[in-house]
mmCIF file of N, CA and C in Angstrom:
data_model
loop_
_atom_site.group_PDB
_atom_site.id
_atom_site.type_symbol
_atom_site.label_atom_id
_atom_site.label_comp_id
_atom_site.label_asym_id
_atom_site.label_seq_id
_atom_site.Cartn_x
_atom_site.Cartn_y
_atom_site.Cartn_z
ATOM 1 N N UNK A 27 0.856 -1.179 0.000
ATOM 2 C CA UNK A 27 0.000 0.000 0.000
ATOM 3 C C UNK A 27 0.897 1.236 0.000
ATOM 4 N N UNK A 28 0.544 2.207 -0.823
ATOM 5 C CA UNK A 28 1.366 3.410 -0.899
ATOM 6 C C UNK A 28 1.237 4.225 0.382
ATOM 7 N N UNK A 29 2.250 5.069 0.643
ATOM 8 C CA UNK A 29 2.203 5.931 1.827
ATOM 9 C C UNK A 29 0.991 6.840 1.801
ATOM 10 N N UNK A 30 0.565 7.243 0.601
ATOM 11 C CA UNK A 30 -0.581 8.136 0.464
ATOM 12 C C UNK A 30 -1.860 7.474 0.976
ATOM 13 N N UNK A 31 -1.943 6.156 0.840
ATOM 14 C CA UNK A 31 -3.153 5.445 1.227
ATOM 15 C C UNK A 31 -3.134 4.930 2.657
ATOM 16 N N UNK A 32 -2.016 4.971 3.330
ATOM 17 C CA UNK A 32 -1.944 4.505 4.704
ATOM 18 C C UNK A 32 -2.631 5.507 5.624
ATOM 19 N N UNK A 33 -3.739 5.094 6.183
ATOM 20 C CA UNK A 33 -4.491 5.989 7.062
ATOM 21 C C UNK A 33 -3.905 5.976 8.465
ATOM 22 N N UNK A 34 -3.896 7.123 9.063
ATOM 23 C CA UNK A 34 -3.480 7.219 10.462
ATOM 24 C C UNK A 34 -4.651 6.744 11.312
ATOM 25 N N UNK A 35 -4.378 6.040 12.387
ATOM 26 C CA UNK A 35 -5.433 5.513 13.238
ATOM 27 C C UNK A 35 -6.328 6.626 13.764
ATOM 28 N N UNK A 36 -7.631 6.413 13.665
ATOM 29 C CA UNK A 36 -8.649 7.302 14.219
ATOM 30 C C UNK A 36 -8.637 8.712 13.632
ATOM 31 N N UNK A 37 -8.086 8.882 12.453
ATOM 32 C CA UNK A 37 -8.103 10.189 11.819
ATOM 33 C C UNK A 37 -9.313 10.299 10.908
ATOM 34 N N UNK A 38 -9.893 11.480 10.866
ATOM 35 C CA UNK A 38 -11.007 11.774 9.979
ATOM 36 C C UNK A 38 -10.404 12.154 8.633
ATOM 37 N N UNK A 39 -10.783 11.445 7.571
ATOM 38 C CA UNK A 39 -10.181 11.671 6.258
ATOM 39 C C UNK A 39 -11.081 12.562 5.401
ATOM 40 N N UNK A 40 -10.493 13.645 4.881
ATOM 41 C CA UNK A 40 -11.229 14.629 4.096
ATOM 42 C C UNK A 40 -10.583 14.765 2.727
ATOM 43 N N UNK A 41 -11.376 14.557 1.677
ATOM 44 C CA UNK A 41 -10.902 14.709 0.311
ATOM 45 C C UNK A 41 -11.391 16.012 -0.287
ATOM 46 N N UNK A 42 -10.579 16.597 -1.151
ATOM 47 C CA UNK A 42 -10.919 17.844 -1.838
ATOM 48 C C UNK A 42 -10.690 17.654 -3.327
ATOM 49 N N UNK A 43 -11.667 18.056 -4.131
ATOM 50 C CA UNK A 43 -11.499 18.029 -5.581
ATOM 51 C C UNK A 43 -11.590 19.460 -6.069
ATOM 52 N N UNK A 44 -10.494 19.967 -6.584
ATOM 53 C CA UNK A 44 -10.466 21.328 -7.098
ATOM 54 C C UNK A 44 -9.061 21.873 -7.149
ATOM 55 N N UNK A 45 -8.936 22.965 -7.875
ATOM 56 C CA UNK A 45 -7.642 23.615 -8.002
ATOM 57 C C UNK A 45 -7.874 25.122 -8.071
ATOM 58 N N UNK A 46 -8.384 25.678 -6.982
ATOM 59 C CA UNK A 46 -8.609 27.122 -6.937
ATOM 60 C C UNK A 46 -8.343 27.617 -5.515
ATOM 61 N N UNK A 47 -8.463 28.897 -5.311
ATOM 62 C CA UNK A 47 -8.162 29.480 -3.990
ATOM 63 C C UNK A 47 -9.095 28.963 -2.911
ATOM 64 N N UNK A 48 -10.342 28.734 -3.258
ATOM 65 C CA UNK A 48 -11.306 28.213 -2.284
ATOM 66 C C UNK A 48 -10.902 26.810 -1.814
ATOM 67 N N UNK A 49 -10.487 25.973 -2.749
ATOM 68 C CA UNK A 49 -10.011 24.636 -2.385
ATOM 69 C C UNK A 49 -8.826 24.737 -1.432
ATOM 70 N N UNK A 50 -7.874 25.600 -1.776
ATOM 71 C CA UNK A 50 -6.673 25.763 -0.950
ATOM 72 C C UNK A 50 -7.011 26.262 0.452
ATOM 73 N N UNK A 51 -7.942 27.207 0.553
ATOM 74 C CA UNK A 51 -8.266 27.742 1.884
ATOM 75 C C UNK A 51 -9.005 26.708 2.737
ATOM 76 N N UNK A 52 -9.937 25.958 2.143
ATOM 77 C CA UNK A 52 -10.630 24.913 2.902
ATOM 78 C C UNK A 52 -9.660 23.812 3.321
ATOM 79 N N UNK A 53 -8.735 23.468 2.443
ATOM 80 C CA UNK A 53 -7.732 22.467 2.781
ATOM 81 C C UNK A 53 -6.903 22.936 3.973
ATOM 82 N N UNK A 54 -6.529 24.189 3.970
ATOM 83 C CA UNK A 54 -5.736 24.724 5.077
ATOM 84 C C UNK A 54 -6.515 24.685 6.392
ATOM 85 N N UNK A 55 -7.796 24.981 6.336
ATOM 86 C CA UNK A 55 -8.635 24.962 7.540
ATOM 87 C C UNK A 55 -8.713 23.563 8.134
ATOM 88 N N UNK A 56 -8.886 22.545 7.281
ATOM 89 C CA UNK A 56 -9.091 21.185 7.771
ATOM 90 C C UNK A 56 -7.813 20.372 7.941
ATOM 91 N N UNK A 57 -6.691 20.874 7.491
ATOM 92 C CA UNK A 57 -5.434 20.133 7.590
ATOM 93 C C UNK A 57 -4.867 20.329 9.000
ATOM 94 N N UNK A 58 -5.445 19.651 9.962
ATOM 95 C CA UNK A 58 -5.111 19.823 11.382
ATOM 96 C C UNK A 58 -4.715 18.510 12.040
ATOM 97 N N UNK A 59 -4.598 18.561 13.333
ATOM 98 C CA UNK A 59 -4.081 17.470 14.151
ATOM 99 C C UNK A 59 -4.810 16.132 13.957
ATOM 100 N N UNK A 60 -6.121 16.111 14.005
ATOM 101 C CA UNK A 60 -6.854 14.845 13.954
ATOM 102 C C UNK A 60 -7.541 14.599 12.607
ATOM 103 N N UNK A 61 -7.049 15.241 11.572
ATOM 104 C CA UNK A 61 -7.581 14.982 10.235
ATOM 105 C C UNK A 61 -6.444 14.616 9.298
ATOM 106 N N UNK A 62 -6.811 13.920 8.265
ATOM 107 C CA UNK A 62 -5.889 13.600 7.194
ATOM 108 C C UNK A 62 -6.562 14.075 5.912
ATOM 109 N N UNK A 63 -5.842 14.760 5.050
ATOM 110 C CA UNK A 63 -6.463 15.347 3.866
ATOM 111 C C UNK A 63 -5.763 14.906 2.584
ATOM 112 N N UNK A 64 -6.528 14.945 1.499
ATOM 113 C CA UNK A 64 -5.993 14.677 0.165
ATOM 114 C C UNK A 64 -6.665 15.638 -0.806
ATOM 115 N N UNK A 65 -5.869 16.298 -1.634
ATOM 116 C CA UNK A 65 -6.386 17.218 -2.650
ATOM 117 C C UNK A 65 -6.042 16.655 -4.020
ATOM 118 N N UNK A 66 -7.051 16.572 -4.890
ATOM 119 C CA UNK A 66 -6.797 16.176 -6.272
ATOM 120 C C UNK A 66 -7.436 17.221 -7.182
ATOM 121 N N UNK A 67 -6.935 17.297 -8.396
ATOM 122 C CA UNK A 67 -7.512 18.182 -9.399
ATOM 123 C C UNK A 67 -8.576 17.412 -10.165
ATOM 124 N N UNK A 68 -9.573 18.113 -10.720
ATOM 125 C CA UNK A 68 -10.684 17.406 -11.365
ATOM 126 C C UNK A 68 -10.268 16.539 -12.548
ATOM 127 N N UNK A 69 -9.209 16.917 -13.236
ATOM 128 C CA UNK A 69 -8.784 16.114 -14.389
ATOM 129 C C UNK A 69 -7.975 14.889 -13.979
ATOM 130 N N UNK A 70 -7.598 14.796 -12.708
ATOM 131 C CA UNK A 70 -6.883 13.623 -12.217
ATOM 132 C C UNK A 70 -7.804 12.409 -12.192
ATOM 133 N N UNK A 71 -7.214 11.254 -12.281
ATOM 134 C CA UNK A 71 -7.967 10.033 -12.072
ATOM 135 C C UNK A 71 -8.235 9.952 -10.570
ATOM 136 N N UNK A 72 -9.475 10.054 -10.175
ATOM 137 C CA UNK A 72 -9.748 10.114 -8.739
ATOM 138 C C UNK A 72 -9.841 8.742 -8.084
ATOM 139 N N UNK A 73 -9.329 7.709 -8.753
ATOM 140 C CA UNK A 73 -9.311 6.379 -8.138
ATOM 141 C C UNK A 73 -8.466 6.365 -6.869
ATOM 142 N N UNK A 74 -7.386 7.161 -6.852
ATOM 143 C CA UNK A 74 -6.561 7.253 -5.650
ATOM 144 C C UNK A 74 -7.391 7.774 -4.473
ATOM 145 N N UNK A 75 -8.233 8.772 -4.737
ATOM 146 C CA UNK A 75 -9.115 9.308 -3.693
ATOM 147 C C UNK A 75 -10.122 8.253 -3.250
ATOM 148 N N UNK A 76 -10.694 7.546 -4.188
ATOM 149 C CA UNK A 76 -11.670 6.496 -3.876
ATOM 150 C C UNK A 76 -11.020 5.392 -3.037
ATOM 151 N N UNK A 77 -9.837 4.953 -3.433
ATOM 152 C CA UNK A 77 -9.128 3.903 -2.690
ATOM 153 C C UNK A 77 -8.766 4.357 -1.279
ATOM 154 N N UNK A 78 -8.516 5.629 -1.121
ATOM 155 C CA UNK A 78 -8.176 6.199 0.186
ATOM 156 C C UNK A 78 -9.382 6.200 1.120
ATOM 157 N N UNK A 79 -10.594 6.176 0.565
ATOM 158 C CA UNK A 79 -11.865 6.080 1.300
ATOM 159 C C UNK A 79 -12.064 7.207 2.318
ATOM 160 N N UNK A 80 -12.193 8.444 1.838
ATOM 161 C CA UNK A 80 -12.405 9.555 2.767
ATOM 162 C C UNK A 80 -13.780 9.503 3.433
ATOM 163 N N UNK A 81 -13.875 10.136 4.598
ATOM 164 C CA UNK A 81 -15.152 10.242 5.294
ATOM 165 C C UNK A 81 -16.058 11.290 4.646
ATOM 166 N N UNK A 82 -15.441 12.268 4.010
ATOM 167 C CA UNK A 82 -16.177 13.342 3.354
ATOM 168 C C UNK A 82 -15.342 13.864 2.196
ATOM 169 N N UNK A 83 -16.023 14.251 1.106
ATOM 170 C CA UNK A 83 -15.349 14.826 -0.056
ATOM 171 C C UNK A 83 -16.002 16.164 -0.371
ATOM 172 N N UNK A 84 -15.177 17.195 -0.512
ATOM 173 C CA UNK A 84 -15.648 18.516 -0.927
ATOM 174 C C UNK A 84 -15.322 18.686 -2.408
ATOM 175 N N UNK A 85 -16.334 19.047 -3.211
ATOM 176 C CA UNK A 85 -16.149 19.257 -4.649
ATOM 177 C C UNK A 85 -16.290 20.753 -4.924
ATOM 178 N N UNK A 86 -15.200 21.371 -5.386
ATOM 179 C CA UNK A 86 -15.177 22.806 -5.630
ATOM 180 C C UNK A 86 -15.278 23.162 -7.108
ATOM 181 N N UNK A 87 -15.273 22.197 -7.978
ATOM 182 C CA UNK A 87 -15.239 22.445 -9.415
ATOM 183 C C UNK A 87 -16.626 22.433 -10.030
ATOM 184 N N UNK A 88 -16.967 23.496 -10.719
ATOM 185 C CA UNK A 88 -18.267 23.613 -11.376
ATOM 186 C C UNK A 88 -18.255 22.951 -12.753
ATOM 187 N N UNK A 89 -17.133 23.032 -13.461
ATOM 188 C CA UNK A 89 -17.061 22.590 -14.859
ATOM 189 C C UNK A 89 -17.394 21.112 -15.045
ATOM 190 N N UNK A 90 -16.887 20.268 -14.210
ATOM 191 C CA UNK A 90 -17.036 18.818 -14.375
ATOM 192 C C UNK A 90 -18.043 18.222 -13.381
ATOM 193 N N UNK A 91 -18.954 19.031 -12.872
ATOM 194 C CA UNK A 91 -19.819 18.615 -11.766
ATOM 195 C C UNK A 91 -20.655 17.373 -12.111
ATOM 196 N N UNK A 92 -21.176 17.286 -13.344
ATOM 197 C CA UNK A 92 -22.012 16.138 -13.698
ATOM 198 C C UNK A 92 -21.190 14.915 -14.075
ATOM 199 N N UNK A 93 -19.887 15.067 -14.160
ATOM 200 C CA UNK A 93 -18.996 13.924 -14.345
ATOM 201 C C UNK A 93 -18.490 13.444 -12.986
ATOM 202 N N UNK A 94 -18.117 14.367 -12.129
ATOM 203 C CA UNK A 94 -17.504 14.031 -10.845
ATOM 204 C C UNK A 94 -18.484 13.442 -9.835
ATOM 205 N N UNK A 95 -19.556 14.158 -9.570
ATOM 206 C CA UNK A 95 -20.467 13.738 -8.489
ATOM 207 C C UNK A 95 -21.126 12.392 -8.770
ATOM 208 N N UNK A 96 -21.708 12.164 -9.962
ATOM 209 C CA UNK A 96 -22.286 10.832 -10.201
ATOM 210 C C UNK A 96 -21.264 9.706 -10.115
ATOM 211 N N UNK A 97 -20.016 9.983 -10.477
ATOM 212 C CA UNK A 97 -18.976 8.955 -10.385
ATOM 213 C C UNK A 97 -18.592 8.680 -8.937
ATOM 214 N N UNK A 98 -18.688 9.687 -8.077
ATOM 215 C CA UNK A 98 -18.335 9.521 -6.667
ATOM 216 C C UNK A 98 -19.421 8.806 -5.861
ATOM 217 N N UNK A 99 -20.682 9.024 -6.204
ATOM 218 C CA UNK A 99 -21.802 8.505 -5.401
ATOM 219 C C UNK A 99 -21.696 7.006 -5.117
ATOM 220 N N UNK A 100 -21.458 6.154 -6.106
ATOM 221 C CA UNK A 100 -21.437 4.714 -5.786
ATOM 222 C C UNK A 100 -20.173 4.230 -5.078
ATOM 223 N N UNK A 101 -19.119 5.032 -5.059
ATOM 224 C CA UNK A 101 -17.849 4.537 -4.530
ATOM 225 C C UNK A 101 -17.380 5.216 -3.247
ATOM 226 N N UNK A 102 -17.994 6.319 -2.888
ATOM 227 C CA UNK A 102 -17.641 7.020 -1.653
ATOM 228 C C UNK A 102 -18.706 6.711 -0.610
ATOM 229 N N UNK A 103 -18.312 6.165 0.531
ATOM 230 C CA UNK A 103 -19.274 5.831 1.580
ATOM 231 C C UNK A 103 -19.661 7.029 2.421
ATOM 232 N N UNK A 104 -18.835 8.061 2.410
ATOM 233 C CA UNK A 104 -19.110 9.249 3.206
ATOM 234 C C UNK A 104 -19.924 10.281 2.442
ATOM 235 N N UNK A 105 -19.970 11.467 2.999
ATOM 236 C CA UNK A 105 -20.732 12.567 2.431
ATOM 237 C C UNK A 105 -19.972 13.232 1.292
ATOM 238 N N UNK A 106 -20.705 13.726 0.291
ATOM 239 C CA UNK A 106 -20.141 14.473 -0.831
ATOM 240 C C UNK A 106 -20.737 15.876 -0.763
ATOM 241 N N UNK A 107 -19.901 16.865 -0.498
ATOM 242 C CA UNK A 107 -20.359 18.246 -0.330
ATOM 243 C C UNK A 107 -19.953 19.051 -1.555
ATOM 244 N N UNK A 108 -20.944 19.576 -2.267
ATOM 245 C CA UNK A 108 -20.696 20.387 -3.454
ATOM 246 C C UNK A 108 -20.596 21.841 -3.016
ATOM 247 N N UNK A 109 -19.416 22.445 -3.224
ATOM 248 C CA UNK A 109 -19.167 23.823 -2.814
ATOM 249 C C UNK A 109 -19.222 24.801 -3.989
ATOM 250 N N UNK A 110 -19.325 24.309 -5.210
ATOM 251 C CA UNK A 110 -19.362 25.182 -6.393
ATOM 252 C C UNK A 110 -20.697 25.932 -6.440
ATOM 253 N N UNK A 111 -20.677 27.129 -6.990
ATOM 254 C CA UNK A 111 -21.900 27.909 -7.161
ATOM 255 C C UNK A 111 -22.641 27.391 -8.391
ATOM 256 N N UNK A 112 -23.889 26.966 -8.193
ATOM 257 C CA UNK A 112 -24.676 26.346 -9.255
ATOM 258 C C UNK A 112 -26.072 26.937 -9.311
ATOM 259 N N UNK A 113 -26.720 26.794 -10.464
ATOM 260 C CA UNK A 113 -28.102 27.262 -10.567
ATOM 261 C C UNK A 113 -29.028 26.242 -9.902
ATOM 262 N N UNK A 114 -30.241 26.677 -9.497
ATOM 263 C CA UNK A 114 -31.142 25.786 -8.751
ATOM 264 C C UNK A 114 -31.477 24.475 -9.464
ATOM 265 N N UNK A 115 -31.640 24.493 -10.781
ATOM 266 C CA UNK A 115 -31.952 23.263 -11.508
ATOM 267 C C UNK A 115 -30.832 22.236 -11.412
ATOM 268 N N UNK A 116 -29.604 22.709 -11.504
ATOM 269 C CA UNK A 116 -28.446 21.830 -11.382
ATOM 270 C C UNK A 116 -28.357 21.251 -9.975
ATOM 271 N N UNK A 117 -28.599 22.092 -8.994
ATOM 272 C CA UNK A 117 -28.582 21.635 -7.602
ATOM 273 C C UNK A 117 -29.617 20.533 -7.390
ATOM 274 N N UNK A 118 -30.825 20.740 -7.892
ATOM 275 C CA UNK A 118 -31.880 19.739 -7.741
ATOM 276 C C UNK A 118 -31.462 18.393 -8.329
ATOM 277 N N UNK A 119 -30.862 18.420 -9.523
ATOM 278 C CA UNK A 119 -30.423 17.169 -10.161
ATOM 279 C C UNK A 119 -29.342 16.468 -9.343
ATOM 280 N N UNK A 120 -28.422 17.240 -8.793
ATOM 281 C CA UNK A 120 -27.321 16.645 -8.028
ATOM 282 C C UNK A 120 -27.793 16.024 -6.718
ATOM 283 N N UNK A 121 -28.616 16.742 -5.969
ATOM 284 C CA UNK A 121 -29.031 16.217 -4.664
ATOM 285 C C UNK A 121 -30.012 15.053 -4.810
ATOM 286 N N UNK A 122 -30.633 14.920 -5.968
ATOM 287 C CA UNK A 122 -31.509 13.769 -6.202
ATOM 288 C C UNK A 122 -30.730 12.496 -6.510
ATOM 289 N N UNK A 123 -29.425 12.624 -6.783
ATOM 290 C CA UNK A 123 -28.608 11.445 -7.062
ATOM 291 C C UNK A 123 -28.540 10.507 -5.863
ATOM 292 N N UNK A 124 -28.393 11.084 -4.682
ATOM 293 C CA UNK A 124 -28.234 10.284 -3.472
ATOM 294 C C UNK A 124 -28.355 11.205 -2.270
ATOM 295 N N UNK A 125 -28.777 10.667 -1.148
ATOM 296 C CA UNK A 125 -28.941 11.493 0.046
ATOM 297 C C UNK A 125 -27.618 11.921 0.663
ATOM 298 N N UNK A 126 -26.510 11.311 0.246
ATOM 299 C CA UNK A 126 -25.211 11.732 0.775
ATOM 300 C C UNK A 126 -24.629 12.926 0.022
ATOM 301 N N UNK A 127 -25.307 13.386 -1.047
ATOM 302 C CA UNK A 127 -24.867 14.576 -1.790
ATOM 303 C C UNK A 127 -25.528 15.791 -1.161
ATOM 304 N N UNK A 128 -24.691 16.732 -0.728
ATOM 305 C CA UNK A 128 -25.173 17.945 -0.058
ATOM 306 C C UNK A 128 -24.657 19.157 -0.807
ATOM 307 N N UNK A 129 -25.519 20.139 -0.989
ATOM 308 C CA UNK A 129 -25.108 21.386 -1.639
ATOM 309 C C UNK A 129 -24.900 22.445 -0.565
ATOM 310 N N UNK A 130 -23.708 23.002 -0.533
ATOM 311 C CA UNK A 130 -23.347 24.000 0.467
ATOM 312 C C UNK A 130 -22.465 25.057 -0.204
ATOM 313 N N UNK A 131 -23.079 26.013 -0.927
ATOM 314 C CA UNK A 131 -22.285 26.963 -1.719
ATOM 315 C C UNK A 131 -21.546 27.973 -0.851
ATOM 316 N N UNK A 132 -20.519 28.539 -1.427
ATOM 317 C CA UNK A 132 -19.810 29.655 -0.785
ATOM 318 C C UNK A 132 -20.599 30.920 -1.099
ATOM 319 N N UNK A 133 -20.934 31.663 -0.086
ATOM 320 C CA UNK A 133 -21.661 32.915 -0.274
ATOM 321 C C UNK A 133 -20.711 34.077 -0.084
ATOM 322 N N UNK A 134 -20.849 35.068 -0.938
ATOM 323 C CA UNK A 134 -20.003 36.254 -0.817
ATOM 324 C C UNK A 134 -20.884 37.486 -0.674
ATOM 325 N N UNK A 135 -20.261 38.595 -0.364
ATOM 326 C CA UNK A 135 -21.000 39.849 -0.231
ATOM 327 C C UNK A 135 -21.137 40.598 -1.542
ATOM 328 N N UNK A 136 -20.618 40.034 -2.640
ATOM 329 C CA UNK A 136 -20.692 40.721 -3.918
ATOM 330 C C UNK A 136 -22.120 40.706 -4.435
ATOM 331 N N UNK A 137 -22.494 41.762 -5.136
ATOM 332 C CA UNK A 137 -23.860 41.846 -5.701
ATOM 333 C C UNK A 137 -23.821 42.010 -7.184
#
């Protein structure tokens, strides 16, 4: 087993899919003492993330949302949190995929 896949005992594993400032800031927040984190880019083969079996996955990418989330649903046992800003119709389609898919957008003060 690769070092990347060796889980630390009793650590909460958090996966991140994205390559933007929001992904980096959330990763920094959760990269703490009792968590283990993995960040992949959307174009990466996310089999490494799946094999690592995170407790929760945050998806920050809007472009590949209908490719990423449906592919994650059958293979991730934990929660899948979509952080990308999406229109209501897209959100409805995603959350209907499975009850473990949650939409939690980043809100800003911009108008």
